[in-house]
Amino acid sequence: MPLIIPKTLPAYDALYEENVFVMHRERAASQHIRPLEILILNLMPTKIATETQIARLLANTPLQVHMTLLQTVSHEATHVSAAHLEAFYKTFDEVKHNRYDGMIITGAPVETMDFEQVDYWPELCEIMDFSETNVYSTLHVCWGAQAGLYYHYGIRKELLPAKMFGVFEHRVIRPSNPLVRGFDEVFYAPHSRHTAMSREDIDHCSALRILAESDEAGPFLMSTENGRQIFVIGHPEYDKYTLDAEYKRDVAKGLPIAVPKNYYPNDDPSQPPLFRWRAHAHLLYENWLNYYVYQNTPYDLGEMQRVKHSEG
Ligand SMILES: CC(=O)SCCNC(=O)CCNC(=O)[C@H](O)C(C)(C)COP(=O)(O)OP(=O)(O)OC[C@H]1O[C@@H](n2cnc3c(N)ncnc32)[C@H](O)[C@@H]1OP(=O)(O)O
Ligand SMILES: N[C@@H](CCO)C(=O)O
C-alpha cells in the first residue's frame, strides 16, 4: 500500500523535495538533460518589450531553455517592423509539426472585442488546439488566458465598468501547489484589462483550480490538475514602467483612464513607480519551468500524449 501523505502536511514537501532531488540526480547521471523547448506566441503590439520581459524570466533558471517566437499570419502587426518578424519569428505552419515542452500565449489589447472579432481568432484556436497534442504545458497570460478559458471551457468574458489597472494584492489559495511554491501568503501583481472572466463560470468549471486570487482583481492564477493548461489573469511579466507607458499612452489618446492603483507613490504619476511584483513574477515562471515543465515533460517529445479536457 503506497504511503499516502496528505498534501497539506509539511512532510509532503520534504518527501516531494527528496524525490525531486533523486530524479534530478538520476537524470544528470544519465545525462538525460536537454534544453527545454518553449514556444512563445507573442500577440502584444509592443512585441520587443514583451520578448525581453519573458526572456528575462525564462533565463533566470539553471535549466537550459530554447525559445521560439511565434507570430500570427492572419494579422498584420503595425507596431513592429516586418523585418523584425521575418528575422526572429516563426509562423504556425513552420512549427505545427513540432512538439514543445512549454508554450506561452501572451496578452493582447483586444479585450473589448468579442473573441470572434479578433482577426487572428481562427488561427489562435488552431494554436490552442495544438497545445493539447504538441505541448506539455501552456501558460496563458491576461487576454491569452481569457481566450484560453473561453476556448477550452466556454468561460464568458465580462466588460468591467472601468479598466482594472494597477498593482493589486493577491493571496495564495492552494499553498501546496508547486506553481506557487515559495510565494508569500500575500503578494502583488499588475493588471491592465477592461474585462474579467465570469466568476460563476470559473467556479462551475471542474477542470480548473484557483491557485491565487485578489479581493479586488479576482482570480489571478488558475491551473488544470495536471498543469498542462495554466491561466494567469494579470501581467506579472511587466517591467517597472510598463503600466506607466500604457497610462501615458491612453492619456495621450484621450481614453477614459484613471491613474493605475497602488503603483505610483501616493498615486502621483510624477513619481517613479514602486516595482513590488518582480520577485513573484520570477518565482512563477521558475516554478512553471521547474515543477510543471521540466519535471513532467517526456524526454522524447514524440511521446507527448493528447490530454482530454475532462482529465483537466
Ligand atoms: C470600456 C473601454 O473604455 S474600452 C476603451 C478602448 N480600449 C480597448 O479597446 C482595449 C485596449 N486597446 C486599446 O485601447 C488600443 O488598442 C490601444 C490604446 C491599446 C492601442 O491603440 P493603437 O496604438 O491605436 O493600436 P490599435 O488599437 O490599432 O491596435 C493595437 C493592437 O491591438 C491589436 N488589434 C487591434 N485591432 C485588432 C483586430 N481587429 N484583431 C486583432 N488584433 C487587433 C493588435 O495587436 C494591434 O497592434 P498590432 O497591429 O501592432 O499587432
Ligand atoms: N492591457 C494592455 C494590453 C495587454 O493586456 C494595454 O492596455 O495595452
Coordinates of C-alpha atoms and ligand atoms in Angstrom, one line a residue:
M1 CA 0.0 0.0 0.0
P2 CA 1.8 3.2 -1.1
L3 CA 2.3 5.7 1.7
I4 CA -0.3 8.4 1.1
I5 CA 0.7 11.7 2.6
P6 CA -2.0 14.4 2.6
K7 CA -0.6 17.3 0.6
T8 CA -1.3 19.7 3.4
L9 CA 1.4 18.2 5.7
P10 CA 5.0 19.6 5.7
A11 CA 6.2 16.0 5.4
Y12 CA 4.8 16.0 1.9
D13 CA 7.1 18.9 0.9
A14 CA 10.1 17.1 2.3
L15 CA 9.2 13.9 0.6
Y16 CA 8.5 15.8 -2.6
E17 CA 11.8 17.6 -2.4
E18 CA 13.7 14.3 -1.8
N19 CA 12.0 12.6 -4.7
V20 CA 12.7 15.5 -7.0
F21 CA 16.4 15.5 -5.9
V22 CA 16.7 11.8 -6.7
M23 CA 15.1 12.3 -10.1
H24 CA 17.4 15.2 -10.9
R25 CA 20.5 13.2 -9.8
E26 CA 19.5 10.2 -11.9
R27 CA 18.7 12.4 -14.9
A28 CA 22.0 14.2 -14.5
A29 CA 23.9 10.9 -14.2
S30 CA 22.3 9.6 -17.3
Q31 CA 22.8 12.9 -19.0
H32 CA 19.1 12.9 -19.8
I33 CA 19.3 16.7 -20.0
R34 CA 18.4 18.7 -23.0
P35 CA 17.2 22.3 -23.4
L36 CA 13.5 22.8 -22.7
E37 CA 11.7 23.8 -25.9
I38 CA 9.5 26.8 -25.2
L39 CA 7.2 28.4 -27.9
I40 CA 6.1 31.9 -27.3
L41 CA 3.0 33.2 -29.2
N42 CA 3.5 37.0 -28.9
L43 CA 0.2 38.8 -29.5
M44 CA 1.3 42.1 -27.9
P45 CA 1.8 45.2 -30.1
T46 CA 4.8 46.0 -28.0
K47 CA 6.5 42.8 -29.2
I48 CA 10.1 43.6 -28.5
A49 CA 9.4 44.7 -24.9
T50 CA 7.3 41.6 -24.3
E51 CA 10.0 39.3 -25.8
T52 CA 12.5 40.9 -23.4
Q53 CA 10.3 40.6 -20.4
I54 CA 9.6 36.9 -21.0
A55 CA 13.1 36.0 -22.0
R56 CA 14.4 37.6 -18.7
L57 CA 12.0 35.5 -16.7
L58 CA 12.8 32.3 -18.6
A59 CA 16.6 32.9 -18.4
N60 CA 16.7 33.2 -14.6
T61 CA 17.0 29.4 -14.1
P62 CA 19.8 26.8 -14.3
L63 CA 17.7 24.9 -16.8
Q64 CA 18.6 25.4 -20.5
V65 CA 15.7 27.0 -22.4
H66 CA 15.4 27.3 -26.2
M67 CA 12.8 29.9 -27.0
T68 CA 10.9 30.0 -30.4
L69 CA 8.9 33.2 -31.1
L70 CA 5.6 32.7 -32.9
Q71 CA 3.5 35.3 -34.8
T72 CA 0.1 35.0 -36.3
V73 CA -0.1 35.4 -40.1
S74 CA -3.8 36.4 -40.1
H75 CA -3.0 39.7 -38.5
E76 CA -0.6 42.3 -39.9
A77 CA 1.3 43.9 -36.9
T78 CA 1.6 47.6 -37.1
H79 CA 3.8 48.3 -34.0
V80 CA 6.8 46.3 -35.1
S81 CA 8.7 46.1 -38.3
A82 CA 8.1 43.3 -40.8
A83 CA 11.9 42.9 -40.9
H84 CA 11.9 42.1 -37.1
L85 CA 9.2 39.5 -37.5
E86 CA 10.9 38.0 -40.6
A87 CA 14.2 37.8 -38.7
F88 CA 13.1 36.4 -35.4
Y89 CA 9.6 34.9 -35.7
K90 CA 8.1 31.6 -37.0
T91 CA 4.7 31.1 -38.4
F92 CA 2.3 28.3 -37.2
D93 CA 2.8 26.5 -40.5
E94 CA 6.5 26.3 -39.7
V95 CA 6.1 24.9 -36.2
K96 CA 2.8 22.9 -36.2
H97 CA 4.6 19.5 -36.7
N98 CA 7.0 20.2 -33.8
R99 CA 6.4 19.4 -30.1
Y100 CA 7.3 21.7 -27.2
D101 CA 7.8 21.3 -23.5
G102 CA 6.0 24.6 -22.9
M103 CA 4.2 27.4 -24.7
I104 CA 3.3 30.9 -23.6
I105 CA 0.4 32.8 -25.1
T106 CA 0.7 36.5 -24.3
G107 CA -1.9 39.1 -23.7
A108 CA -3.3 41.5 -26.3
P109 CA -5.1 44.8 -26.1
V110 CA -8.3 43.4 -27.7
E111 CA -10.3 42.5 -24.7
T112 CA -13.2 44.8 -25.5
M113 CA -13.8 43.0 -28.8
D114 CA -15.7 39.7 -28.9
F115 CA -13.2 36.9 -29.3
E116 CA -14.6 36.0 -32.7
Q117 CA -14.0 39.6 -33.9
V118 CA -10.2 39.4 -33.3
D119 CA -8.8 38.9 -36.8
Y120 CA -6.5 36.1 -35.8
W121 CA -9.1 34.2 -33.7
P122 CA -9.4 31.1 -36.0
E123 CA -5.6 30.8 -36.1
L124 CA -5.4 31.2 -32.4
C125 CA -8.0 28.4 -32.0
E126 CA -5.8 26.1 -34.1
I127 CA -2.8 27.0 -31.8
M128 CA -4.8 26.4 -28.7
D129 CA -5.8 23.0 -30.1
F130 CA -2.2 22.4 -30.9
S131 CA -1.5 22.9 -27.2
E132 CA -3.4 19.8 -26.3
T133 CA -1.4 17.5 -28.6
N134 CA 2.0 19.0 -29.2
V135 CA 2.8 21.0 -26.0
Y136 CA 3.2 19.7 -22.4
S137 CA 2.2 22.8 -20.5
T138 CA 0.8 26.1 -21.8
L139 CA 0.9 29.3 -19.8
H140 CA -1.8 31.8 -20.9
V141 CA -1.3 35.4 -19.9
C142 CA -4.0 38.1 -19.5
W143 CA -6.1 38.2 -22.7
G144 CA -4.3 35.0 -23.7
A145 CA -5.7 33.5 -20.5
Q146 CA -9.2 34.9 -21.2
A147 CA -9.0 33.4 -24.7
G148 CA -7.9 30.0 -23.4
L149 CA -10.6 29.9 -20.7
Y150 CA -13.2 30.7 -23.3
Y151 CA -11.9 28.3 -26.0
H152 CA -11.2 25.3 -23.7
Y153 CA -14.0 25.7 -21.1
G154 CA -16.6 28.2 -22.5
I155 CA -16.0 30.7 -19.7
R156 CA -17.5 34.0 -20.6
K157 CA -15.8 37.4 -20.6
E158 CA -17.4 40.4 -19.0
L159 CA -16.8 44.1 -19.6
L160 CA -15.7 46.0 -16.5
P161 CA -17.1 49.4 -15.6
A162 CA -13.6 50.7 -15.6
K163 CA -10.2 49.3 -16.5
M164 CA -8.7 47.0 -13.9
F165 CA -5.4 49.0 -13.9
G166 CA -2.7 49.0 -11.3
V167 CA -0.9 46.7 -8.9
F168 CA -3.1 44.6 -6.6
E169 CA -2.7 42.4 -3.6
H170 CA -3.2 38.7 -4.1
R171 CA -3.3 35.8 -1.7
V172 CA -2.3 32.1 -2.3
I173 CA -5.3 29.8 -2.2
R174 CA -3.5 26.4 -2.7
P175 CA -0.1 26.7 -1.0
S176 CA 0.8 23.1 -1.7
N177 CA 0.7 23.6 -5.4
P178 CA 4.2 23.7 -6.9
L179 CA 3.3 26.7 -9.1
V180 CA 3.1 28.9 -6.0
R181 CA 6.0 27.3 -4.1
G182 CA 7.9 30.0 -2.2
F183 CA 5.2 32.6 -2.7
D184 CA 4.4 34.9 0.2
E185 CA 0.9 34.4 1.6
V186 CA 0.1 37.9 0.2
F187 CA 1.9 39.1 -3.0
Y188 CA 1.5 41.8 -5.6
A189 CA 0.8 41.6 -9.4
P190 CA 0.0 44.1 -12.1
H191 CA -3.3 44.1 -14.0
S192 CA -4.2 46.1 -17.1
R193 CA -7.5 45.0 -18.7
H194 CA -11.0 46.2 -19.5
T195 CA -12.6 42.8 -18.9
A196 CA -12.9 39.9 -16.4
M197 CA -14.0 36.3 -16.7
S198 CA -17.3 35.1 -15.2
R199 CA -16.6 34.0 -11.6
E200 CA -19.7 31.9 -11.8
D201 CA -18.4 30.1 -14.8
I202 CA -15.0 29.6 -13.2
D203 CA -16.5 28.2 -10.0
H204 CA -18.5 25.7 -12.0
C205 CA -15.6 24.5 -14.1
S206 CA -14.4 21.2 -12.5
A207 CA -11.2 21.2 -14.6
L208 CA -9.8 24.4 -13.0
R209 CA -8.2 25.1 -9.7
I210 CA -7.8 28.7 -8.4
L211 CA -4.3 28.9 -7.0
A212 CA -4.2 32.6 -6.2
E213 CA -6.7 35.5 -6.2
S214 CA -7.2 39.1 -5.3
D215 CA -10.2 40.6 -3.5
E216 CA -10.1 43.5 -5.9
A217 CA -8.9 41.9 -9.2
G218 CA -10.4 38.4 -8.8
P219 CA -8.9 35.1 -9.8
F220 CA -5.3 35.6 -10.8
L221 CA -3.7 32.1 -11.3
M222 CA -5.6 29.0 -12.3
S223 CA -4.5 25.6 -13.5
T224 CA -5.8 22.2 -14.5
E225 CA -4.8 19.5 -12.1
N226 CA -2.1 18.2 -14.3
G227 CA -0.7 21.6 -15.0
R228 CA -1.0 21.3 -18.8
Q229 CA -3.2 24.4 -19.0
I230 CA -2.3 27.3 -16.8
F231 CA -4.0 30.7 -16.8
V232 CA -2.6 34.0 -15.4
I233 CA -5.1 36.8 -15.4
G234 CA -2.7 39.6 -15.0
H235 CA 0.7 40.8 -16.2
P236 CA 3.4 39.7 -13.7
E237 CA 5.9 39.8 -16.6
Y238 CA 5.5 43.6 -16.9
D239 CA 8.6 45.8 -16.3
K240 CA 8.6 48.6 -13.7
Y241 CA 7.5 51.2 -16.3
T242 CA 5.1 49.2 -18.5
L243 CA 1.9 50.4 -16.7
D244 CA 3.4 53.9 -16.8
A245 CA 3.8 53.7 -20.5
E246 CA 0.2 52.4 -21.0
Y247 CA -1.2 55.1 -18.8
K248 CA 0.6 57.9 -20.6
R249 CA -0.4 56.3 -24.0
D250 CA -4.0 56.2 -23.0
V251 CA -3.9 59.8 -21.6
A252 CA -2.4 61.0 -24.9
K253 CA -5.1 59.2 -26.9
G254 CA -7.8 60.8 -24.7
L255 CA -9.1 57.5 -23.5
P256 CA -11.1 57.4 -20.2
I257 CA -8.2 56.2 -18.0
A258 CA -7.6 56.5 -14.2
V259 CA -4.2 56.6 -12.6
P260 CA -3.0 53.0 -12.1
K261 CA -3.8 52.0 -8.5
N262 CA -1.1 51.2 -5.9
Y263 CA 1.6 51.9 -8.5
Y264 CA 2.9 55.4 -8.1
P265 CA 3.8 56.6 -4.5
N266 CA 0.6 58.4 -3.3
D267 CA -0.9 57.7 -6.7
D268 CA 1.2 60.6 -8.1
P269 CA 2.2 59.8 -11.7
S270 CA 5.1 62.3 -11.5
Q271 CA 6.9 60.0 -9.0
P272 CA 8.8 56.8 -10.0
P273 CA 6.6 53.7 -9.6
L274 CA 7.1 51.1 -7.0
F275 CA 8.2 47.7 -8.5
R276 CA 6.6 45.4 -6.0
W277 CA 5.8 42.3 -8.1
R278 CA 9.2 41.3 -9.6
A279 CA 10.2 38.6 -7.2
H280 CA 6.9 36.7 -7.6
A281 CA 7.0 37.1 -11.4
H282 CA 10.4 35.3 -11.3
L283 CA 9.1 32.6 -8.9
L284 CA 6.0 32.0 -11.0
Y285 CA 8.0 31.4 -14.2
E286 CA 10.7 29.4 -12.5
N287 CA 8.2 27.2 -10.7
W288 CA 6.4 26.7 -14.0
L289 CA 9.7 25.7 -15.8
N290 CA 10.9 23.6 -12.9
Y291 CA 7.9 21.8 -11.5
Y292 CA 5.4 21.8 -14.3
V293 CA 7.5 21.6 -17.4
Y294 CA 10.9 20.0 -16.6
Q295 CA 9.5 17.5 -14.0
N296 CA 6.8 16.2 -16.3
T297 CA 7.6 16.7 -19.9
P298 CA 8.7 13.4 -21.7
Y299 CA 12.4 13.3 -22.6
D300 CA 11.3 12.2 -26.0
L301 CA 8.8 14.9 -27.1
G302 CA 7.5 12.4 -29.5
E303 CA 5.7 10.7 -26.6
M304 CA 3.6 13.8 -25.9
Q305 CA 0.1 12.5 -25.4
R306 CA -3.2 14.3 -26.0
V307 CA -4.9 15.1 -22.8
K308 CA -8.7 15.2 -22.8
H309 CA -10.1 18.3 -21.0
S310 CA -12.2 16.2 -18.8
E311 CA -8.9 14.9 -17.3
G312 CA -8.1 18.5 -16.6
Ligands
LIG1 C1 -14.5 50.1 -21.8 C2 -13.5 51.0 -22.5 O1 -13.2 52.1 -22.2 S1 -12.7 50.3 -23.8 C3 -11.6 51.6 -24.4 C4 -10.7 51.1 -25.5 N1 -9.8 50.0 -25.0 C5 -9.7 48.9 -25.7 O2 -10.2 48.7 -26.8 C6 -8.8 47.8 -25.1 C7 -7.4 48.2 -25.2 N2 -7.0 48.7 -26.5 C8 -6.8 50.0 -26.8 O3 -7.1 50.8 -26.1 C9 -6.0 50.3 -28.1 O4 -5.9 49.2 -28.9 C10 -4.6 50.7 -27.7 C11 -4.7 52.0 -27.0 C12 -4.0 49.6 -26.7 C13 -3.6 50.8 -28.8 O5 -4.2 51.6 -29.8 P1 -3.4 51.9 -31.2 O6 -1.9 52.1 -30.9 O7 -4.1 52.9 -31.9 O8 -3.4 50.5 -31.9 P2 -4.7 49.7 -32.4 O9 -5.8 49.9 -31.4 O10 -4.9 49.9 -33.8 O11 -4.1 48.2 -32.2 C14 -3.3 47.9 -31.1 C15 -3.1 46.4 -31.1 O12 -4.3 45.8 -30.9 C16 -4.4 44.6 -31.7 N3 -5.6 44.7 -32.5 C17 -6.3 45.8 -32.8 N4 -7.3 45.5 -33.6 C18 -7.3 44.2 -33.8 C19 -8.0 43.2 -34.5 N5 -9.2 43.6 -35.2 N6 -7.7 41.9 -34.5 C20 -6.6 41.6 -33.8 N7 -5.8 42.4 -33.1 C21 -6.1 43.7 -33.1 C22 -3.1 44.5 -32.5 O13 -2.2 43.7 -31.8 C23 -2.7 45.9 -32.5 O14 -1.3 46.1 -32.6 P3 -0.5 45.4 -33.8 O15 -1.3 45.8 -35.1 O16 0.9 46.1 -33.8 O17 -0.5 44.0 -33.6
LIG2 N1 -3.8 46.0 -21.4 C1 -2.7 46.2 -22.2 C2 -2.6 45.1 -23.3 C3 -2.5 43.7 -22.8 O1 -3.3 43.4 -21.8 C4 -2.7 47.6 -22.8 O2 -3.5 48.4 -22.3 O3 -2.0 47.8 -23.8

